Amino acid sequence: FAMSSATSTASLPSGLDVLTTFPDVLFIPEIVFGGLVWILVASSKVPLPMVQGWVMFVSVFCFVMSTALLCLYICGAHGGSSSWVTLVSGCHEP
């Protein structure tokens, strides 16, 4: 909770400044490893294809949402609103 309150008082970065702040720079390894996860899931052989389908859906969905959030941050769609901090932290909590 302390990180959210400290981040909400500062202005949110936009443009390429997103890639210089610590919490936001974690989008890059998240996207890289997320892509690797769904590639590995897609290439594995499992006895129940239905289970693999759900795991594939969740991994691709999280990959696409992380990429979309990074693009929105870079475009500055947040407009400096602190509610975006809650949105991003909510997406990263299981």
XYZ file of N, CA and C in Angstrom, residues 26-38 53-71 88 90-94:
114
model
N 9.270 -2.837 -15.422
C 8.999 -4.267 -15.251
C 8.033 -4.805 -16.306
N 7.403 -3.896 -17.072
C 6.560 -4.342 -18.182
C 7.382 -5.122 -19.206
N 8.625 -4.723 -19.430
C 9.448 -5.347 -20.476
C 9.709 -6.824 -20.176
N 10.268 -7.183 -18.997
C 10.455 -8.623 -18.755
C 9.122 -9.374 -18.651
N 8.076 -8.690 -18.209
C 6.768 -9.340 -18.138
C 6.287 -9.723 -19.528
N 6.485 -8.851 -20.502
C 6.076 -9.140 -21.870
C 6.957 -10.234 -22.479
N 8.265 -10.156 -22.236
C 9.182 -11.164 -22.786
C 8.865 -12.543 -22.208
N 8.800 -12.646 -20.884
C 8.534 -13.946 -20.275
C 7.100 -14.415 -20.522
N 6.165 -13.480 -20.625
C 4.789 -13.852 -20.954
C 4.697 -14.465 -22.343
N 5.430 -13.894 -23.286
C 5.469 -14.463 -24.630
C 6.099 -15.841 -24.639
N 7.160 -16.007 -23.864
C 7.791 -17.326 -23.770
C 6.857 -18.357 -23.160
N 6.071 -17.958 -22.166
C 5.139 -18.890 -21.518
C 4.116 -19.388 -22.518
N 3.485 -18.488 -23.266
C 2.448 -18.994 -24.159
C 3.029 -19.752 -25.340
N -6.012 -25.553 -23.431
C -6.729 -24.429 -24.035
C -6.963 -23.299 -23.038
N -7.369 -23.643 -21.811
C -7.598 -22.613 -20.800
C -6.305 -21.940 -20.372
N -5.245 -22.737 -20.208
C -3.953 -22.157 -19.842
C -3.465 -21.241 -20.962
N -3.661 -21.652 -22.198
C -3.270 -20.835 -23.345
C -4.083 -19.540 -23.385
N -5.379 -19.645 -23.134
C -6.227 -18.443 -23.123
C -5.756 -17.446 -22.076
N -5.506 -17.913 -20.860
C -5.085 -17.018 -19.780
C -3.722 -16.406 -20.083
N -2.780 -17.194 -20.572
C -1.447 -16.655 -20.828
C -1.456 -15.655 -21.982
N -2.200 -15.932 -23.049
C -2.276 -14.984 -24.170
C -3.027 -13.721 -23.741
N -4.098 -13.876 -22.962
C -4.855 -12.715 -22.494
C -3.978 -11.798 -21.638
N -3.228 -12.377 -20.704
C -2.346 -11.567 -19.861
C -1.239 -10.916 -20.678
N -0.717 -11.625 -21.671
C 0.303 -11.072 -22.554
C -0.244 -9.873 -23.332
N -1.428 -10.024 -23.896
C -2.038 -8.935 -24.678
C -2.374 -7.748 -23.780
N -2.897 -8.001 -22.579
C -3.237 -6.898 -21.675
C -1.991 -6.152 -21.207
N -0.909 -6.867 -20.930
C 0.333 -6.205 -20.525
C 0.879 -5.337 -21.652
N 0.826 -5.858 -22.862
C 1.294 -5.090 -24.019
C 0.413 -3.865 -24.239
N -0.894 -4.040 -24.098
C -1.809 -2.910 -24.275
C -1.588 -1.842 -23.203
N -1.399 -2.260 -21.945
C -1.142 -1.292 -20.880
C 0.162 -0.529 -21.109
N 1.201 -1.228 -21.567
C 2.459 -0.556 -21.862
C 2.272 0.465 -22.974
N 1.547 0.086 -24.022
C 1.293 1.026 -25.124
C 0.477 2.234 -24.655
N -3.104 -0.893 -12.910
C -1.929 -1.714 -13.199
C -1.648 -2.679 -12.051
N -3.798 -3.874 -10.015
C -4.860 -4.870 -10.033
C -4.645 -5.926 -11.102
N -4.037 -5.537 -12.196
C -3.752 -6.502 -13.270
C -2.621 -7.448 -12.876
N -1.745 -7.029 -11.976
C -0.606 -7.865 -11.614
C -0.862 -8.724 -10.383
N -1.975 -8.529 -9.727
C -2.320 -9.354 -8.553
C -3.185 -10.514 -9.003
N -2.840 -11.745 -8.595
C -3.678 -12.905 -8.999
C -4.985 -12.967 -8.265
